[in-house]
Coordinates of C-alpha atoms in Angstrom, one line a residue:
M1 CA 0.0 0.0 0.0
A2 CA 1.4 3.4 -1.1
T3 CA 2.4 5.8 1.7
K4 CA 0.1 8.8 2.0
P5 CA 1.9 12.1 1.1
E6 CA 2.6 14.2 4.1
I7 CA 1.5 17.9 4.3
L8 CA 3.3 19.3 7.3
I9 CA 2.0 22.6 8.7
V10 CA 4.3 24.3 11.2
G11 CA 2.5 26.9 13.4
G12 CA -1.0 26.8 14.8
G13 CA -2.0 30.5 14.5
V14 CA -4.8 31.9 12.5
A15 CA -3.3 30.7 9.2
G16 CA -1.9 27.4 10.3
L17 CA -5.0 26.1 12.1
A18 CA -7.4 27.3 9.4
L19 CA -5.3 25.4 6.8
A20 CA -5.0 22.2 8.8
T21 CA -8.8 22.3 9.5
R22 CA -9.7 22.8 5.8
L23 CA -7.2 20.3 4.4
G24 CA -8.3 17.8 7.1
D25 CA -11.9 18.1 6.0
T26 CA -10.9 17.3 2.4
L27 CA -7.6 15.4 2.0
G28 CA -7.5 14.0 5.5
R29 CA -11.2 12.8 5.6
Q30 CA -10.8 11.1 2.2
G31 CA -7.5 9.5 3.1
Q32 CA -5.7 11.2 0.2
A33 CA -3.0 12.7 2.4
R34 CA -1.7 12.8 6.0
I35 CA -2.1 16.3 7.4
T36 CA 0.1 17.1 10.4
L37 CA 0.2 20.3 12.5
I38 CA 3.1 21.2 14.7
D39 CA 3.0 23.9 17.4
K40 CA 4.9 24.5 20.6
S41 CA 1.7 25.1 22.5
F42 CA -1.3 22.8 23.1
S43 CA -4.0 25.4 22.3
H44 CA -4.8 28.1 19.8
V45 CA -5.9 31.6 20.6
W46 CA -6.9 34.3 18.1
K47 CA -3.8 36.5 18.0
P48 CA -5.8 39.8 18.0
M49 CA -7.0 38.8 21.4
L50 CA -3.6 38.4 23.1
H51 CA -3.8 41.9 24.7
C52 CA -7.0 40.7 26.4
F53 CA -5.2 37.7 27.9
A54 CA -2.4 40.0 29.0
A55 CA -4.8 42.3 30.8
G56 CA -6.8 39.4 32.2
T57 CA -10.1 40.4 30.6
A58 CA -10.1 37.1 28.6
Q59 CA -9.6 33.9 30.5
N60 CA -12.4 31.6 29.5
E61 CA -11.3 28.2 28.2
N62 CA -13.7 28.7 25.4
D63 CA -11.4 31.4 24.1
R64 CA -8.7 28.7 23.5
I65 CA -9.0 25.9 21.0
S66 CA -7.3 22.6 21.9
F67 CA -5.1 21.5 19.0
M68 CA -5.7 17.8 20.0
A69 CA -9.5 18.1 20.1
Q70 CA -9.5 20.0 16.8
A71 CA -7.3 17.5 15.1
S72 CA -9.4 14.5 16.3
S73 CA -12.6 16.1 15.0
R74 CA -11.2 17.5 11.7
H75 CA -9.1 14.6 10.4
F76 CA -5.6 15.8 10.9
E77 CA -2.8 15.0 13.4
F78 CA -1.2 17.3 16.0
W79 CA 2.2 17.0 17.6
P80 CA 3.7 19.5 20.1
G81 CA 7.1 20.7 19.1
E82 CA 9.2 23.5 17.8
I83 CA 11.0 23.6 14.5
V84 CA 14.7 24.3 14.8
A85 CA 16.1 23.5 11.3
L86 CA 15.3 22.1 7.8
D87 CA 17.0 19.5 5.7
R88 CA 15.6 20.5 2.3
A89 CA 17.5 17.9 0.3
N90 CA 15.7 15.1 2.1
K91 CA 12.5 17.0 2.7
R92 CA 12.7 16.8 6.5
A93 CA 11.9 19.3 9.3
I94 CA 13.9 18.9 12.4
L95 CA 12.1 19.5 15.7
G96 CA 13.9 20.3 18.9
P97 CA 13.3 18.5 22.2
F98 CA 9.9 19.1 23.7
R99 CA 10.1 20.0 27.4
S100 CA 7.6 20.2 30.2
A101 CA 7.0 23.4 32.2
E102 CA 9.6 22.1 34.7
G103 CA 12.2 21.7 31.9
E104 CA 12.1 17.9 31.7
V105 CA 12.6 16.5 28.2
V106 CA 9.3 14.8 27.3
L107 CA 10.1 14.2 23.6
E108 CA 13.6 14.0 22.1
S109 CA 14.6 15.8 19.0
R110 CA 12.7 14.4 16.0
T111 CA 12.6 14.7 12.2
V112 CA 9.4 14.8 10.2
E113 CA 9.3 14.1 6.5
Y114 CA 7.1 16.0 4.2
A115 CA 5.9 16.2 0.6
A116 CA 4.8 19.8 1.2
L117 CA 5.8 22.0 4.0
V118 CA 3.8 25.0 5.0
L119 CA 5.4 27.5 7.4
A120 CA 3.0 29.6 9.4
I121 CA 5.2 30.5 12.4
G122 CA 4.0 34.0 12.8
S123 CA 6.0 37.0 13.9
R124 CA 7.5 38.7 17.0
A125 CA 7.9 42.3 18.1
N126 CA 11.2 43.7 16.9
D127 CA 13.4 45.3 19.5
F128 CA 15.8 46.5 16.8
G129 CA 18.7 45.6 19.0
T130 CA 17.9 48.3 21.5
P131 CA 20.1 47.9 24.6
G132 CA 18.4 46.3 27.6
V133 CA 15.0 45.5 25.9
A134 CA 15.5 41.7 25.7
E135 CA 16.5 41.6 29.4
H136 CA 14.1 44.1 31.0
C137 CA 11.0 44.3 28.8
L138 CA 8.0 41.9 28.5
F139 CA 6.5 40.7 25.3
I140 CA 3.0 39.5 24.4
D141 CA 3.6 37.7 21.1
N142 CA 2.0 34.5 22.2
L143 CA -0.3 33.0 24.8
V144 CA 2.6 32.0 27.1
E145 CA 4.0 35.5 27.1
A146 CA 0.6 37.1 27.5
N147 CA -0.2 35.0 30.5
G148 CA 3.3 35.7 31.9
F149 CA 2.6 39.4 31.7
N150 CA -0.8 39.0 33.3
E151 CA 0.8 37.2 36.3
K152 CA 3.3 40.0 36.8
F153 CA 0.5 42.6 36.3
R154 CA -1.7 41.1 39.0
M155 CA 1.2 40.7 41.5
E156 CA 2.3 44.4 40.9
L157 CA -1.3 45.5 41.2
L158 CA -1.5 43.7 44.6
R159 CA 1.6 45.4 45.8
A160 CA 0.2 48.8 44.7
Y161 CA -3.0 48.1 46.6
A162 CA -1.1 47.2 49.7
A163 CA 1.3 50.2 49.5
D164 CA -1.4 52.6 48.3
K165 CA 0.9 53.8 45.5
P166 CA 0.5 54.1 41.7
L167 CA 1.5 51.3 39.3
D168 CA 3.6 52.6 36.4
I169 CA 3.5 50.8 33.1
A170 CA 5.2 51.8 29.9
I171 CA 4.1 50.3 26.6
V172 CA 6.4 50.8 23.6
G173 CA 4.6 50.7 20.3
G174 CA 1.5 52.7 19.3
G175 CA 0.2 50.1 16.8
A176 CA -3.0 48.1 17.3
T177 CA -1.5 45.8 20.0
G178 CA 0.1 48.5 22.2
T179 CA -2.9 50.9 21.9
Q180 CA -5.5 48.2 22.7
L181 CA -3.4 46.9 25.5
A182 CA -3.3 50.3 27.2
A183 CA -7.1 50.6 27.1
E184 CA -7.6 47.0 28.1
L185 CA -5.4 47.4 31.2
H186 CA -7.5 50.3 32.3
K187 CA -10.6 48.3 31.7
A188 CA -9.1 45.5 33.9
L189 CA -8.6 47.9 36.7
D190 CA -12.1 49.2 36.4
L191 CA -13.4 45.6 36.7
V192 CA -11.0 44.7 39.6
A193 CA -12.5 47.7 41.5
L194 CA -15.8 45.9 41.5
H195 CA -14.2 43.1 43.6
S196 CA -12.1 45.3 45.9
F197 CA -14.4 45.2 49.0
G198 CA -14.5 49.0 49.2
A199 CA -10.8 49.6 49.0
A200 CA -10.0 52.3 46.4
P201 CA -8.0 50.9 43.5
P202 CA -4.5 52.1 43.0
Q203 CA -3.8 54.7 40.3
L204 CA -2.7 53.1 37.0
K205 CA -0.2 55.3 35.2
I206 CA 0.3 54.1 31.7
T207 CA 2.6 55.7 29.2
L208 CA 2.3 54.7 25.5
L209 CA 5.4 55.5 23.5
E210 CA 5.3 55.6 19.7
A211 CA 8.4 56.4 17.6
G212 CA 6.4 57.8 14.7
P213 CA 4.4 61.0 14.6
R214 CA 1.1 59.4 15.5
I215 CA -0.4 56.2 17.0
L216 CA -2.2 53.7 14.9
P217 CA -0.3 54.6 11.7
A218 CA -2.1 52.0 9.7
F219 CA -5.4 53.9 10.2
P220 CA -6.4 57.3 8.8
E221 CA -5.2 60.3 10.8
T222 CA -8.7 61.0 12.0
V223 CA -8.8 57.6 13.8
S224 CA -5.3 58.2 15.3
T225 CA -6.3 61.6 16.6
A226 CA -9.6 60.3 18.1
A227 CA -7.9 57.2 19.6
Q228 CA -5.2 59.4 21.3
R229 CA -7.9 61.7 22.7
Q230 CA -9.8 58.7 24.0
L231 CA -6.8 57.2 25.7
E232 CA -5.8 60.5 27.3
S233 CA -9.4 60.8 28.6
I234 CA -9.0 57.6 30.6
G235 CA -5.6 58.6 31.9
V236 CA -3.1 57.1 29.4
S237 CA -0.2 59.4 28.7
V238 CA 0.5 59.2 24.9
R239 CA 3.9 60.3 23.6
T240 CA 4.6 60.3 19.9
S241 CA 8.0 60.8 18.2
A242 CA 9.4 59.1 21.2
M243 CA 12.4 56.9 20.3
V244 CA 13.4 54.4 23.0
S245 CA 17.2 54.2 23.3
G246 CA 17.5 51.7 26.2
A247 CA 15.7 49.8 28.9
D248 CA 16.7 48.8 32.4
A249 CA 15.0 47.3 35.5
E250 CA 13.5 50.7 36.5
G251 CA 12.3 52.1 33.2
L252 CA 13.1 53.3 29.8
S253 CA 15.4 55.9 28.3
L254 CA 14.4 58.0 25.3
K255 CA 16.7 59.3 22.6
D256 CA 16.1 62.9 23.7
G257 CA 17.4 62.1 27.2
T258 CA 14.0 61.7 28.9
R259 CA 13.5 58.9 31.5
I260 CA 10.2 57.0 31.7
P261 CA 10.0 55.2 35.1
A262 CA 8.0 52.0 34.9
T263 CA 7.6 49.0 37.1
L264 CA 6.4 47.0 34.1
R265 CA 7.8 47.6 30.6
V266 CA 6.1 46.1 27.5
W267 CA 7.6 46.0 24.1
A268 CA 5.0 45.9 21.3
A269 CA 6.8 47.7 18.5
G270 CA 8.1 46.5 15.2
V271 CA 7.6 43.1 13.4
K272 CA 10.1 40.5 12.6
A273 CA 10.0 36.7 11.9
P274 CA 11.1 34.3 14.6
D275 CA 14.9 34.0 14.7
V276 CA 14.7 30.3 13.6
T277 CA 14.1 31.3 10.0
S278 CA 17.9 31.8 9.7
A279 CA 18.3 28.0 10.2
F280 CA 16.0 27.1 7.3
D281 CA 18.7 25.6 5.1
G282 CA 19.4 28.6 3.0
L283 CA 15.9 29.9 2.3
S284 CA 16.0 33.5 1.1
L285 CA 14.9 35.9 3.8
S286 CA 13.8 39.6 4.0
R287 CA 15.7 42.0 6.2
S288 CA 13.2 41.1 9.0
G289 CA 13.9 37.4 8.6
Q290 CA 10.6 36.7 6.7
I291 CA 10.7 33.9 4.1
L292 CA 10.7 35.3 0.6
V293 CA 7.8 33.8 -1.4
H294 CA 6.3 34.2 -4.8
P295 CA 2.8 35.6 -5.0
N296 CA 1.4 32.1 -4.9
L297 CA 3.1 31.7 -1.4
Q298 CA 5.7 29.2 -2.7
S299 CA 9.2 29.8 -1.5
Q300 CA 11.5 31.4 -4.0
D301 CA 14.1 28.7 -3.4
D302 CA 12.1 25.5 -2.9
E303 CA 8.9 24.4 -4.7
H304 CA 8.0 22.0 -1.9
I305 CA 7.9 24.8 0.8
F306 CA 5.2 27.4 1.2
A307 CA 5.0 30.2 3.8
M308 CA 2.0 32.3 4.8
G309 CA 1.0 34.9 7.3
D310 CA 3.5 37.1 9.2
C311 CA 6.5 34.9 8.5
S312 CA 6.3 35.3 4.7
F313 CA 7.2 38.3 2.5
I314 CA 6.1 38.9 -1.1
S315 CA 8.7 41.3 -2.5
S316 CA 6.5 42.4 -5.5
D317 CA 3.5 43.2 -3.3
P318 CA 4.2 43.5 0.5
L319 CA 1.2 42.8 2.7
P320 CA 0.6 44.0 6.3
P321 CA 1.1 41.4 9.1
T322 CA -2.6 41.0 10.0
A323 CA -4.9 38.2 10.8
Q324 CA -7.0 39.1 7.7
V325 CA -4.0 38.5 5.4
A326 CA -3.1 35.2 7.1
R327 CA -6.7 34.0 6.9
Q328 CA -7.1 34.7 3.2
Q329 CA -3.7 33.0 2.4
A330 CA -4.7 29.9 4.4
H331 CA -8.0 29.7 2.4
H332 CA -6.0 30.1 -0.9
L333 CA -3.7 27.2 -0.1
A334 CA -6.6 25.1 1.1
R335 CA -8.2 25.5 -2.3
H336 CA -5.1 24.8 -4.4
L337 CA -2.7 22.5 -2.5
P338 CA -4.8 19.4 -3.2
A339 CA -4.5 19.8 -7.0
W340 CA -0.8 20.7 -6.6
L341 CA -0.2 17.6 -4.6
R342 CA -2.4 15.2 -6.7
D343 CA -1.8 16.4 -10.2
G344 CA 1.2 18.8 -10.0
R345 CA -0.9 21.8 -11.0
T346 CA 0.7 25.2 -10.4
V347 CA -0.7 27.1 -7.4
P348 CA -2.0 30.4 -8.7
A349 CA -1.1 33.7 -7.2
C350 CA -3.0 34.7 -4.1
V351 CA -4.8 38.0 -4.5
F352 CA -5.4 39.8 -1.2
R353 CA -8.8 41.6 -0.9
N354 CA -8.7 44.2 1.7
K355 CA -11.9 44.2 3.8
G356 CA -10.9 47.1 6.1
A357 CA -9.7 47.1 9.6
I358 CA -11.1 47.6 13.1
V359 CA -9.5 48.7 16.4
A360 CA -11.4 48.5 19.7
L361 CA -10.2 50.3 22.9
G362 CA -11.8 48.1 25.5
N363 CA -15.3 49.2 26.3
Y364 CA -14.4 52.8 25.8
N365 CA -14.5 53.3 22.0
G366 CA -13.7 51.8 18.7
W367 CA -13.3 52.6 15.0
G368 CA -13.2 50.8 11.7
T369 CA -12.1 51.7 8.2
L370 CA -13.5 50.3 4.9
P371 CA -11.2 49.7 1.9
G372 CA -12.2 53.1 0.4
G373 CA -11.0 54.9 3.5
T374 CA -14.5 55.5 5.0
V375 CA -14.3 55.6 8.8
F376 CA -17.0 54.3 11.1
G377 CA -17.4 54.0 14.9
G378 CA -16.5 56.6 17.5
G379 CA -18.9 59.3 18.7
F380 CA -22.4 57.9 18.9
L381 CA -22.6 55.1 21.6
N382 CA -18.8 55.3 22.0
G383 CA -18.1 53.3 18.8
L384 CA -20.5 50.5 19.6
T385 CA -20.6 49.5 15.9
A386 CA -16.9 49.2 15.6
R387 CA -16.6 47.3 18.9
L388 CA -19.3 44.8 17.8
G389 CA -17.6 44.5 14.5
H390 CA -14.4 43.5 16.3
L391 CA -16.3 40.9 18.3
M392 CA -18.0 39.5 15.2
L393 CA -14.6 38.9 13.5
Y394 CA -13.7 36.7 16.5
R395 CA -17.0 34.9 16.4
Q396 CA -16.5 34.3 12.7
H397 CA -13.2 32.8 13.5
Q398 CA -14.7 30.4 16.1
V399 CA -17.5 29.3 13.7
E400 CA -15.0 28.7 10.9
L401 CA -12.9 26.4 13.0
Y402 CA -15.6 24.6 15.0
G403 CA -18.3 24.5 12.3
L404 CA -21.7 26.2 12.5
F405 CA -23.3 24.1 15.3
R406 CA -20.3 23.8 17.6
G407 CA -19.4 27.4 16.9
L408 CA -22.8 28.6 18.0
M409 CA -22.6 26.4 21.1
S410 CA -19.2 27.9 21.9
I411 CA -20.7 31.4 21.7
L412 CA -23.6 30.4 23.9
A413 CA -21.1 28.8 26.4
D414 CA -19.2 32.1 26.5
R415 CA -22.3 34.1 27.3
I416 CA -23.3 31.6 30.1
D417 CA -19.7 31.7 31.5
A418 CA -19.9 35.5 31.6
F419 CA -22.7 35.2 34.2
V420 CA -20.8 32.8 36.4
R421 CA -17.1 33.9 36.4
P422 CA -15.6 37.2 37.3
S423 CA -15.2 39.4 34.2
V424 CA -11.5 39.8 34.9
R425 CA -8.8 37.4 36.1
L426 CA -8.4 37.6 39.8
D427 CA -6.2 34.6 40.6

């Protein structure tokens, strides 16, 4: 009996899990190929929600999708692991040892063969080599890091309560992640105050630093201005044209000589591919370490390797590192990889269709933009339309992965859970 061809997908983010699910429903269900997903975590979260996990305003298990459960119901396989190198000549991906939280080696280093390899390993914030950032700043690029920040945030908040002193937090990066995190942390404090037994909550002093002339540079200037005004109204200090030159255990230094004292320092600026791409057996990379691909998402150096989402770069038509782009690219490969694998048909170019963007500042306000530049949200009902739109994108993601019935049941479970659990993480 002939061995089934192996499609190996590395990375279980928006793109990777969507592709594994769709290919599992077609090739996997029909026994035409073996679909394997590799990720260093055991569960998936929607990356645009990471700032909510960091603030503690998202904690429900329904907001995480178990890779193992998804694999068993959608006809693909899942293995925990982290890619460390490629052997392109023999079509093998090398995985490093998988360790428990205590550091014990659970799985030794392994190699996995593939007929097609799809890299969807996402991106990280880029510290640009700024001194002290790696040692003294926190990142929220994945669920582990977001939960790690939340643990530190809650402990420092407890100290501030006990000492009756402010809690200083500095966030570097005025894009969607940094801006939304600043608002979400204030929302978390407002919710904590509901459970404080009458004690006045400590003052939260958040400074948002953006190196460019305005925050939310991907949005029209009207949105940037309105968002800054909203953040300042809830107590966030917004500083633009503020270049960070260094970080230490007590705060940040700016290029103009200013010091920003901060107990917690979060780096949410810049985008680069994970460092491991440099170990991908000579694949051509962009200056940010992203894998150079043709418009059809095929590597420029190897026809058996595809890359999508934040870790890929199309030189002729660079795309923003957003969940919208990653999702469309996953759908494209899900449509065309079966014919490429079965008949050797060329995968056509992936055409990105911009459907606009939405930013939601907690429960305070929100805005969206349509492809033509039309702005909606803000003003009336504090941007309720935009905030609901942001929520609907997440619900669409749930339904796509779970299917209609399970997706609707998951949404219902979320609403029931909201009546039972605290609305912010307290322990």
